[in-house]
JSON list of C-alpha atoms in Angstrom, two decimals:
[
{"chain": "A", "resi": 126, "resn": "UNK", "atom": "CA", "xyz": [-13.59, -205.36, 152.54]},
{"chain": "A", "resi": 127, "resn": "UNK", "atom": "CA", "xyz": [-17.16, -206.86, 151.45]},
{"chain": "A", "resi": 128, "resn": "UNK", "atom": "CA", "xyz": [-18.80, -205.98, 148.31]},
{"chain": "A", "resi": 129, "resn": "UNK", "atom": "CA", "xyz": [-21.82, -204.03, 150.23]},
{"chain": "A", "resi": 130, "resn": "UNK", "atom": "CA", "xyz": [-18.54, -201.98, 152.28]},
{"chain": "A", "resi": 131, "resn": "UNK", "atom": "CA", "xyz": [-16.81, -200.89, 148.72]},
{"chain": "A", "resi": 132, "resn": "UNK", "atom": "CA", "xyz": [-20.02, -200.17, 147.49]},
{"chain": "A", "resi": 133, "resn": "UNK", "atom": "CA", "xyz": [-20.92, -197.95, 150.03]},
{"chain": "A", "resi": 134, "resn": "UNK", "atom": "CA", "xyz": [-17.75, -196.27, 149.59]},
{"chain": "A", "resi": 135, "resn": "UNK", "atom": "CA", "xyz": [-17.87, -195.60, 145.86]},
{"chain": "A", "resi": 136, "resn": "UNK", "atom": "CA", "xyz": [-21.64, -194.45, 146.58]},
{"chain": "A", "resi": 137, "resn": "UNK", "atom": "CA", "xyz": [-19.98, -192.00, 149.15]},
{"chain": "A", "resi": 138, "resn": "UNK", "atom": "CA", "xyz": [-16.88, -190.90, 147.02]},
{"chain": "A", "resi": 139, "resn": "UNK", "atom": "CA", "xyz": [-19.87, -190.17, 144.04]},
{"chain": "A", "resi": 140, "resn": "UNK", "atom": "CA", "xyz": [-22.18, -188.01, 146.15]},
{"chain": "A", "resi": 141, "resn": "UNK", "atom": "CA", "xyz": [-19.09, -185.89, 147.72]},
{"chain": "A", "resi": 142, "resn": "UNK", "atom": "CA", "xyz": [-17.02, -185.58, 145.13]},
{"chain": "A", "resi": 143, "resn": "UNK", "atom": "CA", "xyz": [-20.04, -184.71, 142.70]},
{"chain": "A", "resi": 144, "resn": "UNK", "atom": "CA", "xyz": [-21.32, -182.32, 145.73]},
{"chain": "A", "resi": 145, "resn": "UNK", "atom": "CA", "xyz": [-17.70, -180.59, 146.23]},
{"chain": "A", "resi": 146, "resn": "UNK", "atom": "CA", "xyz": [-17.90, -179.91, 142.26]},
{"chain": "A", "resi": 147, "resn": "UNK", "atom": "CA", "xyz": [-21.04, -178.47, 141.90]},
{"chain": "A", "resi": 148, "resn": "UNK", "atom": "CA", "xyz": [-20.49, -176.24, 144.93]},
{"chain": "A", "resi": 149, "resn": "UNK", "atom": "CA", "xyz": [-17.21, -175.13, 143.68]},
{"chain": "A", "resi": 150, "resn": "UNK", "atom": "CA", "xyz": [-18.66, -174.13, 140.80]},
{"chain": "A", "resi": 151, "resn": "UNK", "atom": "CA", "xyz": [-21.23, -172.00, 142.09]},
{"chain": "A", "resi": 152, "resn": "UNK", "atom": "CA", "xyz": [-18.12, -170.13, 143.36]},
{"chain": "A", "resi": 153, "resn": "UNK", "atom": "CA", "xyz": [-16.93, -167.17, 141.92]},
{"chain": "A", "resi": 154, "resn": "UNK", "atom": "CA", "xyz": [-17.35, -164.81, 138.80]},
{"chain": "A", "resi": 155, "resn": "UNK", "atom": "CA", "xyz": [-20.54, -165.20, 136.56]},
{"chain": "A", "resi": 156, "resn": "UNK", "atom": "CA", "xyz": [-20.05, -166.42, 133.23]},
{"chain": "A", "resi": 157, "resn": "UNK", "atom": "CA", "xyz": [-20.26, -169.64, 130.87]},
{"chain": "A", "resi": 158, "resn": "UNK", "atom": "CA", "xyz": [-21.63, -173.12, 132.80]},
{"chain": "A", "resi": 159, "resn": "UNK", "atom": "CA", "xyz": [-19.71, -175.71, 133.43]},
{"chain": "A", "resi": 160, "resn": "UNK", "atom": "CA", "xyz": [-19.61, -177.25, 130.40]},
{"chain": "A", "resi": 161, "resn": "UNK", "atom": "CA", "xyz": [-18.38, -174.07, 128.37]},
{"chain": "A", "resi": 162, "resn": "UNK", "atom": "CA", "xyz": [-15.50, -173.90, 131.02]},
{"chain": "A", "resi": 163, "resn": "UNK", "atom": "CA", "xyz": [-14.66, -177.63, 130.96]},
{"chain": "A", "resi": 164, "resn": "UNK", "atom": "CA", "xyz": [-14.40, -177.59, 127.28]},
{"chain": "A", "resi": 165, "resn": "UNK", "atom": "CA", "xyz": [-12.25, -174.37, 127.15]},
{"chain": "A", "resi": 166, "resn": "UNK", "atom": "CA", "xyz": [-10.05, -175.46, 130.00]},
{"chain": "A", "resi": 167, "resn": "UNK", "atom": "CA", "xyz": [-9.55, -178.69, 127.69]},
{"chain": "A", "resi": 168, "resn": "UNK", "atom": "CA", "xyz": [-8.19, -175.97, 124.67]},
{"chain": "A", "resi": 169, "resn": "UNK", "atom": "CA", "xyz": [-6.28, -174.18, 127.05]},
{"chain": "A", "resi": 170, "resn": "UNK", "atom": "CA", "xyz": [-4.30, -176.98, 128.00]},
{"chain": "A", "resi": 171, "resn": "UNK", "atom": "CA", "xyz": [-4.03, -179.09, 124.60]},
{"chain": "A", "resi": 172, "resn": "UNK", "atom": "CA", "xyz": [-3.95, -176.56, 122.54]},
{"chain": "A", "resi": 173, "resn": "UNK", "atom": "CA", "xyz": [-5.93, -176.26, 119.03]},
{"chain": "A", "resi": 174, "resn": "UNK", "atom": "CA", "xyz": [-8.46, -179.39, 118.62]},
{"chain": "A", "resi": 175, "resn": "UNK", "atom": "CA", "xyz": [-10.72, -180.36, 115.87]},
{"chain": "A", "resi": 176, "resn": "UNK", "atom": "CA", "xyz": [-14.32, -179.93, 117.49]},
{"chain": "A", "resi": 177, "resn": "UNK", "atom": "CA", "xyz": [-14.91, -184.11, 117.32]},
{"chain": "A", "resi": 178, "resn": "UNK", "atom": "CA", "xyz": [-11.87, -184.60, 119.41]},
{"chain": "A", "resi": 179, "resn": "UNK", "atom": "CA", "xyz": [-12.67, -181.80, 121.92]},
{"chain": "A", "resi": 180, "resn": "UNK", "atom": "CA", "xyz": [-16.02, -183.63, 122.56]},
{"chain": "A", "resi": 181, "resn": "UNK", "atom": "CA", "xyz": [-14.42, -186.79, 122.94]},
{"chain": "A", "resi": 182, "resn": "UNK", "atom": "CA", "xyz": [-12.13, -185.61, 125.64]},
{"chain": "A", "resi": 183, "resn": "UNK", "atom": "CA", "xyz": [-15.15, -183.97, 127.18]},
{"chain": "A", "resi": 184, "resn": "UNK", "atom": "CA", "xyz": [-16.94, -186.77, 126.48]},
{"chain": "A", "resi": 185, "resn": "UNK", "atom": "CA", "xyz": [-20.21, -185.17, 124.80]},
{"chain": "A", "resi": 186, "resn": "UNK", "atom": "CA", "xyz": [-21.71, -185.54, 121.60]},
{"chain": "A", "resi": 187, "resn": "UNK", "atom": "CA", "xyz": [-20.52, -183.41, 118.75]},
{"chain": "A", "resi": 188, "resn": "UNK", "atom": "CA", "xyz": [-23.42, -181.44, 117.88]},
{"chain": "A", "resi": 189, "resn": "UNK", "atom": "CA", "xyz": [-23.44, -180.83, 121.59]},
{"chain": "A", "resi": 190, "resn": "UNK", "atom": "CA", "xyz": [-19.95, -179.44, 121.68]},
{"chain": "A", "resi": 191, "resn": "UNK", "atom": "CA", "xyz": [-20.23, -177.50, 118.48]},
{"chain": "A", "resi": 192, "resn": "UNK", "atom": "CA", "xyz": [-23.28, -175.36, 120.20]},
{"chain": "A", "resi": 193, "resn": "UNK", "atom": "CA", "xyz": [-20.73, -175.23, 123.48]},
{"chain": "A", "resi": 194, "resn": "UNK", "atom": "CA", "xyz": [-17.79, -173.97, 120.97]},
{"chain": "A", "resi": 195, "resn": "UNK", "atom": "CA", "xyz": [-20.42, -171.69, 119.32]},
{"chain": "A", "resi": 196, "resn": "UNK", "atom": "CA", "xyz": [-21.22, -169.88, 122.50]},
{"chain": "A", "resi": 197, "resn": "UNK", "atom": "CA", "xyz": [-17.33, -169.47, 123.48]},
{"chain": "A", "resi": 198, "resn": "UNK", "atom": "CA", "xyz": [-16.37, -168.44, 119.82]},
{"chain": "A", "resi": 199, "resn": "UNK", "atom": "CA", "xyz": [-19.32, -165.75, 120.08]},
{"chain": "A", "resi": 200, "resn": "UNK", "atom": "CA", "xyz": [-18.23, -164.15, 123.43]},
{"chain": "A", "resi": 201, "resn": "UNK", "atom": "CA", "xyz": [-14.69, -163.95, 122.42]},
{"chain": "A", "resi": 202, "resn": "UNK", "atom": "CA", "xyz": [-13.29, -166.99, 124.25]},
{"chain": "A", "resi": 203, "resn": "UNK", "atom": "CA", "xyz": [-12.43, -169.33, 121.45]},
{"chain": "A", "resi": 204, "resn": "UNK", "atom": "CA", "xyz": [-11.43, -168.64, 117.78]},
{"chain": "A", "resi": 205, "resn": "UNK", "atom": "CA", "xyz": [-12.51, -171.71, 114.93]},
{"chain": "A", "resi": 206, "resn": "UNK", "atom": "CA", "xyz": [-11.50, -172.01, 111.99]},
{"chain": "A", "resi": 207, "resn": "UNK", "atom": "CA", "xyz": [-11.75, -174.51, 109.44]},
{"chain": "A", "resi": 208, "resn": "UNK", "atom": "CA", "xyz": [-8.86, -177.36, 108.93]},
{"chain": "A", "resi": 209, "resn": "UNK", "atom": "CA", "xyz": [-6.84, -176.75, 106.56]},
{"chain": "A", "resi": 210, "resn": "UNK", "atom": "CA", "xyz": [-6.08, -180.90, 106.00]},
{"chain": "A", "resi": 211, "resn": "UNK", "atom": "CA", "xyz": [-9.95, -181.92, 105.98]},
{"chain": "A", "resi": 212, "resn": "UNK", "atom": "CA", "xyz": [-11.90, -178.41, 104.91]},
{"chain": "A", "resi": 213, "resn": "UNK", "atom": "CA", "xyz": [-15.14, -180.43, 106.96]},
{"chain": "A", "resi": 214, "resn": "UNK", "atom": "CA", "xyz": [-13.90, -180.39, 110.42]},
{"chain": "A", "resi": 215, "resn": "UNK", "atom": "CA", "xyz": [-13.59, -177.45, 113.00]},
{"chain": "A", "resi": 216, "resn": "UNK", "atom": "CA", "xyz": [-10.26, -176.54, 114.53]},
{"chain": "A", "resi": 217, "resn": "UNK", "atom": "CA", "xyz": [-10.84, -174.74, 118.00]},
{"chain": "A", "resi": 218, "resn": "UNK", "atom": "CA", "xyz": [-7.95, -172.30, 119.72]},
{"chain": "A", "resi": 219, "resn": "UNK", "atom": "CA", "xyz": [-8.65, -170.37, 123.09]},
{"chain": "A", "resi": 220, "resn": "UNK", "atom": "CA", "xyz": [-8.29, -166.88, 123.03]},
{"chain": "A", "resi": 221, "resn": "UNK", "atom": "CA", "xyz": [-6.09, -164.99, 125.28]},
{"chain": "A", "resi": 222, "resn": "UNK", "atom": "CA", "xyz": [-9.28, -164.06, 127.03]},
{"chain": "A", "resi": 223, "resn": "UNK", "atom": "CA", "xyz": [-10.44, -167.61, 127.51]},
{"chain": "A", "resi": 224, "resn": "UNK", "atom": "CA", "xyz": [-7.07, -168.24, 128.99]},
{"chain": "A", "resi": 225, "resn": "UNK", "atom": "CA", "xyz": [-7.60, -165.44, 131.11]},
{"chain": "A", "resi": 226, "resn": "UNK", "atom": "CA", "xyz": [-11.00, -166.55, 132.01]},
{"chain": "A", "resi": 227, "resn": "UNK", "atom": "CA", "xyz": [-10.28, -169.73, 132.97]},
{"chain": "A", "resi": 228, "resn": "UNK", "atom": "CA", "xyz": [-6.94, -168.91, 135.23]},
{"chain": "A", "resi": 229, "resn": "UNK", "atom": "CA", "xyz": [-9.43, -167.09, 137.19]},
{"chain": "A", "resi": 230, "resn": "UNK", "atom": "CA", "xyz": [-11.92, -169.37, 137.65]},
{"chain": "A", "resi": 231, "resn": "UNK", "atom": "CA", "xyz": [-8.81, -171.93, 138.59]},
{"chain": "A", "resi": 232, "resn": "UNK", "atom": "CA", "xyz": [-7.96, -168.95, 140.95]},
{"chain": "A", "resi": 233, "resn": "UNK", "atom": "CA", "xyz": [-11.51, -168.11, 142.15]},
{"chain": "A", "resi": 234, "resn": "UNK", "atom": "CA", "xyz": [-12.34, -172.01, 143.25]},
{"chain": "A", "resi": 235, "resn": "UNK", "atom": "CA", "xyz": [-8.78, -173.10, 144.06]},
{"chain": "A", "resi": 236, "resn": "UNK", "atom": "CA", "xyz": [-9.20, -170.15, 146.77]},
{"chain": "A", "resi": 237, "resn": "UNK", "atom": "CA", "xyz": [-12.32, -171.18, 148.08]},
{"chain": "A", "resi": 238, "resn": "UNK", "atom": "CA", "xyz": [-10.87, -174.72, 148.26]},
{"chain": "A", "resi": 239, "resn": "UNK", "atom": "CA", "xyz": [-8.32, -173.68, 150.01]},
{"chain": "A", "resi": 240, "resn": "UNK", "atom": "CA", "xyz": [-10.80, -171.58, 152.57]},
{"chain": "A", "resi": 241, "resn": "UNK", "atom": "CA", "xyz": [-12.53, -174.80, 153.26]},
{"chain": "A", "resi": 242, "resn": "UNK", "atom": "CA", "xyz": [-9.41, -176.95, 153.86]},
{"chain": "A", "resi": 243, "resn": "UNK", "atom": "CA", "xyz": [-8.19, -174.69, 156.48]},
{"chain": "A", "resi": 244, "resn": "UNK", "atom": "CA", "xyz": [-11.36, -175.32, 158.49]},
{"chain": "A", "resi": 245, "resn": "UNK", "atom": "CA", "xyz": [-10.66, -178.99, 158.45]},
{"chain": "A", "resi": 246, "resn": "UNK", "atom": "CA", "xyz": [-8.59, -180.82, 161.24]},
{"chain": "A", "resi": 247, "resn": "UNK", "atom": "CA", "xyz": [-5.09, -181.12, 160.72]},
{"chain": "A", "resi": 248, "resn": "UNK", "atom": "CA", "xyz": [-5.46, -185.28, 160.51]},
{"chain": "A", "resi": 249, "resn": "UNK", "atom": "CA", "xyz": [-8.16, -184.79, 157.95]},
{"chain": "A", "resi": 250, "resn": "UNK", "atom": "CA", "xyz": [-5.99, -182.45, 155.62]},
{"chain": "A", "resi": 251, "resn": "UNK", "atom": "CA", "xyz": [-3.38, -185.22, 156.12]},
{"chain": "A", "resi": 252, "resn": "UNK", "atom": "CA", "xyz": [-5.88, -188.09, 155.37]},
{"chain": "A", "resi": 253, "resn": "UNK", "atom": "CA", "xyz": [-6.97, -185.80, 151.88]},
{"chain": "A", "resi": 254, "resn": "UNK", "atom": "CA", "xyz": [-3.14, -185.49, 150.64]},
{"chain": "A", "resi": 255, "resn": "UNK", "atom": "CA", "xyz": [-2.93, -189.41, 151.29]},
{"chain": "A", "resi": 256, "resn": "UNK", "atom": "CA", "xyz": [-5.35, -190.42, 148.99]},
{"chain": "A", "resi": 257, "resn": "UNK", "atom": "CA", "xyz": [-4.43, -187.74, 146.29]},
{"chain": "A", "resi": 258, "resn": "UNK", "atom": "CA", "xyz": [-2.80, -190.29, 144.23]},
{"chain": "A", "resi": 259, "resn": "UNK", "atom": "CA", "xyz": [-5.28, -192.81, 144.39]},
{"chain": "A", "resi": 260, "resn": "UNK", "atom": "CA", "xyz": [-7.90, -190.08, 143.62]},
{"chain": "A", "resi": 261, "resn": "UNK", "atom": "CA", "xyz": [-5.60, -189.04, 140.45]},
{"chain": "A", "resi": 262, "resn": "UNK", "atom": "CA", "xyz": [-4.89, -192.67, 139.59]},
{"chain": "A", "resi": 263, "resn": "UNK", "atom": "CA", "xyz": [-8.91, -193.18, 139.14]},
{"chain": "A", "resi": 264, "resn": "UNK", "atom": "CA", "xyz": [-8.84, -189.68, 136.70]},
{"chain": "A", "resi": 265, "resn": "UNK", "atom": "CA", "xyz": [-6.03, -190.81, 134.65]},
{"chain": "A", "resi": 266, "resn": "UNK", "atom": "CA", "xyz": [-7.35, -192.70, 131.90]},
{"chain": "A", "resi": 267, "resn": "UNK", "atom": "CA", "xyz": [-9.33, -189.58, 130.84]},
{"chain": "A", "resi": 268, "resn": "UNK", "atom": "CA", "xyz": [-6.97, -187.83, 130.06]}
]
């Protein structure tokens, strides 16, 4: 492979995975953006986080992610309180409703996903679950 063919194919893998995002997102139930689910996912899954280390796995500035956890905290998704081992950070916890929220989001685009793989070819659903692990092995220092 050339340097001009693997750059062509990371420009490619940008624009549709970027693409496939965004349209997912535009899926579904009204709500928070895409950054207010992102974030809340994040709590859902790792539990309480001081607001610095949310925005560093969501990789946004603080002040940034403090506005994000203000907005969640004020429509009942998220609870913060202050830590009890350094009194100046933030400690965010979803709510059961921000857990419920974002299962159906999960739901509401994992459908739709699934809607538009079923109008693909069967060699092209088989060529997509090949390069799942290479696809997770390029997310998997973000974690």
């Amino acid at each position: 492979m050339t340097l001009s063919s693997v750059q062509d194919v990371s420009g490619r893998l940008y624009l549709a995975v970027g693409r496939l995002s965004r349209s997912l997102r535009q899926t579904g139930i009204p709500g928070p953006g895409h950054g207010a689910i992102s974030a809340l996912a994040t709590l859902v899954h790792f539990g309480e986080l001081r607001l610095g280390d949310l925005a560093a796995k969501e990789g946004v500035a603080a002040a940034t992610m403090s506005r994000i956890v203000a907005t969640l905290v004020e429509a009942g998704y998220v609870t913060r309180e202050s830590d009890p081992i350094d009194r100046r950070a933030w400690l965010a916890r979803a709510t059961e409703e921000g857990e419920r929220l974002v299962s159906g989001v999960r739901s509401t685009r994992v459908q739709e996903l699934n809607n538009r793989l079923d109008r693909l070819t069967p060699e092209a659903r088989e060529a997509l679950t090949a390069a799942l692990p290479a696809l997770e092995a390029l997310i998997s220092d973000e974690a």
